[in-house]
PDB file of C-alpha atoms in Angstrom:
ATOM      1  CA  VAL A   1     -32.812 -33.274   1.728  1.00  0.00           C
ATOM      2  CA  ILE A   2     -30.694 -32.605   4.899  1.00  0.00           C
ATOM      3  CA  SER A   3     -27.635 -34.052   3.268  1.00  0.00           C
ATOM      4  CA  ILE A   4     -28.238 -31.495   0.227  1.00  0.00           C
ATOM      5  CA  VAL A   5     -28.734 -28.620   2.609  1.00  0.00           C
ATOM      6  CA  LEU A   6     -25.439 -29.354   4.654  1.00  0.00           C
ATOM      7  CA  VAL A   7     -23.469 -29.955   1.512  1.00  0.00           C
ATOM      8  CA  ALA A   8     -24.653 -26.473   0.248  1.00  0.00           C
ATOM      9  CA  ALA A   9     -23.923 -24.868   3.604  1.00  0.00           C
ATOM     10  CA  ILE A  10     -20.450 -26.268   3.507  1.00  0.00           C
ATOM     11  CA  ALA A  11     -19.782 -25.209  -0.155  1.00  0.00           C
ATOM     12  CA  ILE A  12     -21.031 -21.635   0.827  1.00  0.00           C
ATOM     13  CA  VAL A  13     -18.788 -21.562   3.770  1.00  0.00           C
ATOM     14  CA  ALA A  14     -15.959 -22.679   1.589  1.00  0.00           C
ATOM     15  CA  VAL A  15     -16.364 -20.334  -1.083  1.00  0.00           C
ATOM     16  CA  GLY A  16     -16.833 -17.621   1.453  1.00  0.00           C
ATOM     17  CA  TYR A  17     -13.536 -18.550   3.102  1.00  0.00           C
ATOM     18  CA  CYS A  18     -11.654 -18.606  -0.049  1.00  0.00           C
ATOM     19  CA  LEU A  19     -12.959 -15.175  -1.349  1.00  0.00           C
ATOM     20  CA  SER A  20     -12.090 -13.779   2.004  1.00  0.00           C
ATOM     21  CA  TYR A  21      -8.575 -15.306   2.160  1.00  0.00           C
ATOM     22  CA  TYR A  22      -7.683 -14.045  -1.231  1.00  0.00           C
ATOM     23  CA  GLY A  23      -9.137 -10.458  -0.496  1.00  0.00           C
ATOM     24  CA  VAL A  24     -11.872 -10.555  -3.077  1.00  0.00           C
ATOM     25  CA  PRO A  25     -14.367  -8.368  -0.862  1.00  0.00           C
ATOM     26  CA  GLU A  26     -11.637  -5.800  -0.042  1.00  0.00           C
ATOM     27  CA  ARG A  27     -10.547  -5.285  -3.581  1.00  0.00           C
ATOM     28  CA  MET A  28     -14.402  -4.724  -4.610  1.00  0.00           C
ATOM     29  CA  LEU A  29     -15.367  -2.716  -1.564  1.00  0.00           C
ATOM     30  CA  LYS A  30     -14.904   1.080  -2.181  1.00  0.00           C
ATOM     31  CA  ILE A  31     -14.239   3.060   0.874  1.00  0.00           C
ATOM     32  CA  GLY A  32     -13.696   6.553  -0.382  1.00  0.00           C
ATOM     33  CA  GLY A  33     -12.197   8.434  -3.371  1.00  0.00           C
ATOM     34  CA  VAL A  34     -10.080  11.382  -4.376  1.00  0.00           C
ATOM     35  CA  GLY A  35     -11.995  13.726  -6.650  1.00  0.00           C
ATOM     36  CA  ASP A  36     -14.548  12.504  -8.974  1.00  0.00           C
ATOM     37  CA  ALA A  37     -12.424   9.881 -10.974  1.00  0.00           C
ATOM     38  CA  GLN A  38     -10.549   8.110  -8.302  1.00  0.00           C
ATOM     39  CA  SER A  39     -12.204   5.684  -6.118  1.00  0.00           C
ATOM     40  CA  ILE A  40     -10.293   3.983  -3.231  1.00  0.00           C
ATOM     41  CA  SER A  41     -10.903   0.194  -2.437  1.00  0.00           C
ATOM     42  CA  ALA A  42     -10.460  -1.199   1.154  1.00  0.00           C
ATOM     43  CA  ALA A  43      -7.488  -3.198  -0.778  1.00  0.00           C
ATOM     44  CA  GLU A  44      -5.804  -0.021  -1.704  1.00  0.00           C
ATOM     45  CA  TYR A  45      -5.947   1.418   1.649  1.00  0.00           C
ATOM     46  CA  GLU A  46      -4.577  -1.763   3.029  1.00  0.00           C
ATOM     47  CA  PHE A  47      -1.674  -1.575   0.662  1.00  0.00           C
ATOM     48  CA  TYR A  48      -0.665   2.012   1.376  1.00  0.00           C
ATOM     49  CA  TYR A  49      -1.402   1.513   5.073  1.00  0.00           C
ATOM     50  CA  MET A  50       1.022  -1.518   5.405  1.00  0.00           C
ATOM     51  CA  SER A  51       3.534   0.589   3.161  1.00  0.00           C
ATOM     52  CA  VAL A  52       3.612   3.362   5.833  1.00  0.00           C
ATOM     53  CA  TYR A  53       3.410   0.716   8.766  1.00  0.00           C
ATOM     54  CA  ASN A  54       6.526  -0.900   7.030  1.00  0.00           C
ATOM     55  CA  ASP A  55       8.387   2.585   6.800  1.00  0.00           C
ATOM     56  CA  VAL A  56       7.774   3.195  10.421  1.00  0.00           C
ATOM     57  CA  CYS A  57       9.114  -0.075  11.557  1.00  0.00           C
ATOM     58  CA  THR A  58      12.097   0.193   9.259  1.00  0.00           C
ATOM     59  CA  MET A  59      12.810   3.697  10.773  1.00  0.00           C
ATOM     60  CA  GLN A  60      12.446   2.315  14.205  1.00  0.00           C
ATOM     61  CA  GLN A  61      14.990  -0.462  13.512  1.00  0.00           C
ATOM     62  CA  GLN A  62      17.307   2.259  12.069  1.00  0.00           C
ATOM     63  CA  TYR A  63      17.042   4.465  14.960  1.00  0.00           C
ATOM     64  CA  ALA A  64      17.780   1.673  17.374  1.00  0.00           C
ATOM     65  CA  GLN A  65      20.957   0.815  15.619  1.00  0.00           C
ATOM     66  CA  TYR A  66      22.183   4.329  16.912  1.00  0.00           C
ATOM     67  CA  GLY A  67      20.821   3.659  20.371  1.00  0.00           C
ATOM     68  CA  GLN A  68      17.731   6.163  19.473  1.00  0.00           C
ATOM     69  CA  ASP A  69      13.773   5.089  20.043  1.00  0.00           C
ATOM     70  CA  LEU A  70      11.085   6.574  18.265  1.00  0.00           C
ATOM     71  CA  GLY A  71       8.629   5.030  20.776  1.00  0.00           C
ATOM     72  CA  PHE A  72       7.315   2.543  18.394  1.00  0.00           C
ATOM     73  CA  ASP A  73       7.199  -1.116  19.542  1.00  0.00           C
ATOM     74  CA  THR A  74       7.896  -3.199  16.291  1.00  0.00           C
ATOM     75  CA  SER A  75       6.752  -6.455  18.336  1.00  0.00           C
ATOM     76  CA  LEU A  76       3.106  -4.943  18.986  1.00  0.00           C
ATOM     77  CA  PRO A  77       0.233  -4.368  16.708  1.00  0.00           C
ATOM     78  CA  VAL A  78      -0.389  -0.805  15.924  1.00  0.00           C
ATOM     79  CA  GLU A  79      -3.717  -0.711  17.669  1.00  0.00           C
ATOM     80  CA  GLU A  80      -1.607  -1.805  21.117  1.00  0.00           C
ATOM     81  CA  GLN A  81       0.794   0.794  20.808  1.00  0.00           C
ATOM     82  CA  THR A  82       1.211   2.925  23.868  1.00  0.00           C
ATOM     83  CA  GLY A  83       3.637   5.452  22.581  1.00  0.00           C
ATOM     84  CA  THR A  84       2.819   8.586  20.812  1.00  0.00           C
ATOM     85  CA  THR A  85       4.600  10.637  18.072  1.00  0.00           C
ATOM     86  CA  GLN A  86       3.940  14.076  16.761  1.00  0.00           C
ATOM     87  CA  ASN A  87       1.976  14.613  13.338  1.00  0.00           C
ATOM     88  CA  GLU A  88       2.791  17.130  10.637  1.00  0.00           C
ATOM     89  CA  ASP A  89       1.050  19.873  12.634  1.00  0.00           C
ATOM     90  CA  GLY A  90       3.358  19.176  15.787  1.00  0.00           C
ATOM     91  CA  GLU A  91       0.437  17.658  17.723  1.00  0.00           C
ATOM     92  CA  GLU A  92       0.795  14.734  19.871  1.00  0.00           C
ATOM     93  CA  VAL A  93      -1.046  11.671  18.409  1.00  0.00           C
ATOM     94  CA  SER A  94      -1.200   7.791  18.735  1.00  0.00           C
ATOM     95  CA  TRP A  95       0.995   5.928  16.391  1.00  0.00           C
ATOM     96  CA  GLN A  96      -2.325   4.358  14.837  1.00  0.00           C
ATOM     97  CA  GLU A  97      -3.671   7.830  14.277  1.00  0.00           C
ATOM     98  CA  PHE A  98      -0.264   8.761  12.667  1.00  0.00           C
ATOM     99  CA  ILE A  99      -0.077   5.919  10.390  1.00  0.00           C
ATOM    100  CA  HIS A 100      -3.780   6.233   9.352  1.00  0.00           C
ATOM    101  CA  ASP A 101      -3.239   9.954   8.517  1.00  0.00           C
ATOM    102  CA  ARG A 102       0.079   9.351   6.501  1.00  0.00           C
ATOM    103  CA  THR A 103      -1.853   6.509   4.665  1.00  0.00           C
ATOM    104  CA  LEU A 104      -4.626   8.966   3.639  1.00  0.00           C
ATOM    105  CA  SER A 105      -2.294  11.759   2.633  1.00  0.00           C
ATOM    106  CA  GLN A 106      -0.226   9.372   0.479  1.00  0.00           C
ATOM    107  CA  ILE A 107      -3.411   7.991  -1.195  1.00  0.00           C
ATOM    108  CA  GLN A 108      -4.486  11.587  -1.784  1.00  0.00           C
ATOM    109  CA  ILE A 109      -1.370  12.660  -3.207  1.00  0.00           C
ATOM    110  CA  TYR A 110      -0.731   9.774  -5.602  1.00  0.00           C
ATOM    111  CA  LYS A 111      -4.357   9.762  -6.775  1.00  0.00           C
ATOM    112  CA  ALA A 112      -4.547  13.442  -7.398  1.00  0.00           C
ATOM    113  CA  LEU A 113      -1.196  13.610  -9.165  1.00  0.00           C
ATOM    114  CA  TYR A 114      -2.186  10.359 -11.206  1.00  0.00           C
ATOM    115  CA  THR A 115      -5.548  11.992 -12.242  1.00  0.00           C
ATOM    116  CA  GLU A 116      -3.646  15.161 -13.422  1.00  0.00           C
ATOM    117  CA  ALA A 117      -1.231  13.047 -15.084  1.00  0.00           C
ATOM    118  CA  VAL A 118      -3.922  11.161 -17.062  1.00  0.00           C
ATOM    119  CA  ASN A 119      -5.724  14.506 -17.581  1.00  0.00           C
ATOM    120  CA  ALA A 120      -2.652  15.913 -19.256  1.00  0.00           C
ATOM    121  CA  GLY A 121      -2.381  12.815 -21.544  1.00  0.00           C
ATOM    122  CA  LEU A 122       0.908  11.591 -19.885  1.00  0.00           C
ATOM    123  CA  GLU A 123       1.572   7.947 -20.243  1.00  0.00           C
ATOM    124  CA  LEU A 124       4.126   5.283 -19.026  1.00  0.00           C
ATOM    125  CA  ASP A 125       6.834   4.906 -21.488  1.00  0.00           C
ATOM    126  CA  GLU A 126       8.920   1.474 -21.846  1.00  0.00           C
ATOM    127  CA  ALA A 127      11.469   2.753 -19.309  1.00  0.00           C
ATOM    128  CA  ASP A 128       8.569   3.212 -16.706  1.00  0.00           C
ATOM    129  CA  LYS A 129       7.332  -0.152 -17.395  1.00  0.00           C
ATOM    130  CA  ALA A 130      10.732  -1.847 -17.168  1.00  0.00           C
ATOM    131  CA  SER A 131      11.144  -0.041 -13.703  1.00  0.00           C
ATOM    132  CA  ILE A 132       7.863  -1.417 -12.578  1.00  0.00           C
ATOM    133  CA  GLU A 133       8.690  -4.930 -13.825  1.00  0.00           C
ATOM    134  CA  LYS A 134      12.270  -4.768 -11.948  1.00  0.00           C
ATOM    135  CA  GLU A 135      10.385  -3.742  -8.761  1.00  0.00           C
ATOM    136  CA  ILE A 136       7.899  -6.530  -9.039  1.00  0.00           C
ATOM    137  CA  ASP A 137      10.824  -8.894  -9.769  1.00  0.00           C
ATOM    138  CA  GLU A 138      12.509  -7.616  -6.619  1.00  0.00           C
ATOM    139  CA  PHE A 139       9.579  -8.507  -4.750  1.00  0.00           C
ATOM    140  CA  ARG A 140       9.488 -11.851  -6.393  1.00  0.00           C
ATOM    141  CA  GLU A 141      13.114 -12.425  -5.277  1.00  0.00           C
ATOM    142  CA  GLN A 142      12.175 -11.479  -1.687  1.00  0.00           C
ATOM    143  CA  ALA A 143       9.204 -14.014  -1.872  1.00  0.00           C
ATOM    144  CA  ASP A 144      11.461 -16.739  -3.139  1.00  0.00           C
ATOM    145  CA  SER A 145      14.239 -16.141  -0.493  1.00  0.00           C
ATOM    146  CA  ASN A 146      11.497 -16.449   2.219  1.00  0.00           C
ATOM    147  CA  GLY A 147      10.058 -19.519   0.415  1.00  0.00           C
ATOM    148  CA  TYR A 148       6.775 -18.044  -0.460  1.00  0.00           C
ATOM    149  CA  SER A 149       5.070 -17.511  -4.030  1.00  0.00           C
ATOM    150  CA  LEU A 150       4.857 -13.738  -5.031  1.00  0.00           C
ATOM    151  CA  ASN A 151       1.218 -13.646  -4.249  1.00  0.00           C
ATOM    152  CA  ALA A 152       1.570 -15.209  -0.872  1.00  0.00           C
ATOM    153  CA  PHE A 153       4.297 -12.935   0.013  1.00  0.00           C
ATOM    154  CA  LEU A 154       2.449  -9.923  -0.773  1.00  0.00           C
ATOM    155  CA  ARG A 155      -0.505 -11.123   1.376  1.00  0.00           C
ATOM    156  CA  LYS A 156       1.795 -11.639   4.308  1.00  0.00           C
ATOM    157  CA  THR A 157       3.526  -8.069   3.638  1.00  0.00           C
ATOM    158  CA  TYR A 158       0.558  -6.138   2.780  1.00  0.00           C
ATOM    159  CA  GLY A 159      -2.575  -8.035   3.663  1.00  0.00           C
ATOM    160  CA  ASN A 160      -4.951 -10.656   1.941  1.00  0.00           C
ATOM    161  CA  ALA A 161      -6.121  -8.397  -0.571  1.00  0.00           C
ATOM    162  CA  VAL A 162      -2.825  -7.531  -2.149  1.00  0.00           C
ATOM    163  CA  ASN A 163      -1.635  -9.697  -5.103  1.00  0.00           C
ATOM    164  CA  LYS A 164       0.449  -9.069  -8.154  1.00  0.00           C
ATOM    165  CA  ARG A 165      -2.263  -7.487 -10.228  1.00  0.00           C
ATOM    166  CA  LEU A 166      -3.148  -4.804  -7.234  1.00  0.00           C
ATOM    167  CA  LEU A 167       0.597  -4.275  -6.745  1.00  0.00           C
ATOM    168  CA  LYS A 168       1.192  -3.621 -10.577  1.00  0.00           C
ATOM    169  CA  LYS A 169      -1.641  -1.177 -10.650  1.00  0.00           C
ATOM    170  CA  GLU A 170      -0.576   0.657  -7.661  1.00  0.00           C
ATOM    171  CA  LEU A 171       3.232   0.867  -8.971  1.00  0.00           C
ATOM    172  CA  GLU A 172       1.750   2.251 -12.227  1.00  0.00           C
ATOM    173  CA  ILE A 173      -0.260   4.776 -10.406  1.00  0.00           C
ATOM    174  CA  GLN A 174       2.840   5.931  -8.173  1.00  0.00           C
ATOM    175  CA  VAL A 175       5.200   5.904 -11.149  1.00  0.00           C
ATOM    176  CA  LEU A 176       2.856   8.071 -13.318  1.00  0.00           C
ATOM    177  CA  ALA A 177       2.137  10.262 -10.417  1.00  0.00           C
ATOM    178  CA  ARG A 178       5.928  10.951  -9.893  1.00  0.00           C
ATOM    179  CA  LYS A 179       6.616  11.370 -13.614  1.00  0.00           C
ATOM    180  CA  TYR A 180       3.922  13.967 -13.744  1.00  0.00           C
ATOM    181  CA  TYR A 181       5.121  15.930 -10.447  1.00  0.00           C
ATOM    182  CA  THR A 182       8.828  15.884 -11.939  1.00  0.00           C
ATOM    183  CA  THR A 183       7.481  17.060 -15.360  1.00  0.00           C
ATOM    184  CA  ARG A 184       5.289  19.709 -13.841  1.00  0.00           C
ATOM    185  CA  SER A 185       7.992  20.898 -11.451  1.00  0.00           C
ATOM    186  CA  GLU A 186      10.550  21.273 -14.454  1.00  0.00           C
ATOM    187  CA  GLU A 187       7.957  23.156 -16.427  1.00  0.00           C
ATOM    188  CA  LEU A 188       7.354  25.575 -13.446  1.00  0.00           C
ATOM    189  CA  ALA A 189      11.108  25.929 -12.804  1.00  0.00           C
ATOM    190  CA  GLU A 190      11.553  27.098 -16.596  1.00  0.00           C
ATOM    191  CA  SER A 191       8.834  29.612 -16.555  1.00  0.00           C
TER     192      SER A 191
END
């Protein structure tokens, strides 16, 4: 009986670890939404958060090449940053607040535009799909050049919950949202 209980406990821990390692709970856990039709999973938040974080790191590195400093230390995690920056309202905020706020803003914009695109009957065409596949291939090339599989590279870059499937879904949302924005902007310019 003890050995059966011990084996069952080990199996439960192993399954829990594997699910956690591959980000299954984050992909299932809904943490909010944009409007009635667009829920946001923890995995999606993590994807956008890390996208903004990576953009800030890239900006810091670019500024450093010209002898300037944004005040963001790329060697420290966001929560340990001691510097501050200004948000869109000109208020001084921590880098963690800045990245969080920018993440929420991006999610809201993309999800709202995506919802409007779907409601307007806009769809991805073959060129859009090819563009998405090309971007995924670029991720795959980066992964290969660093000795990772695509999913392992995405987990390392964006967090455990991000895999090829989630990446493709988010790229589809972003491409359709941008397509709707462009189409709508052109319509408004013509009227």
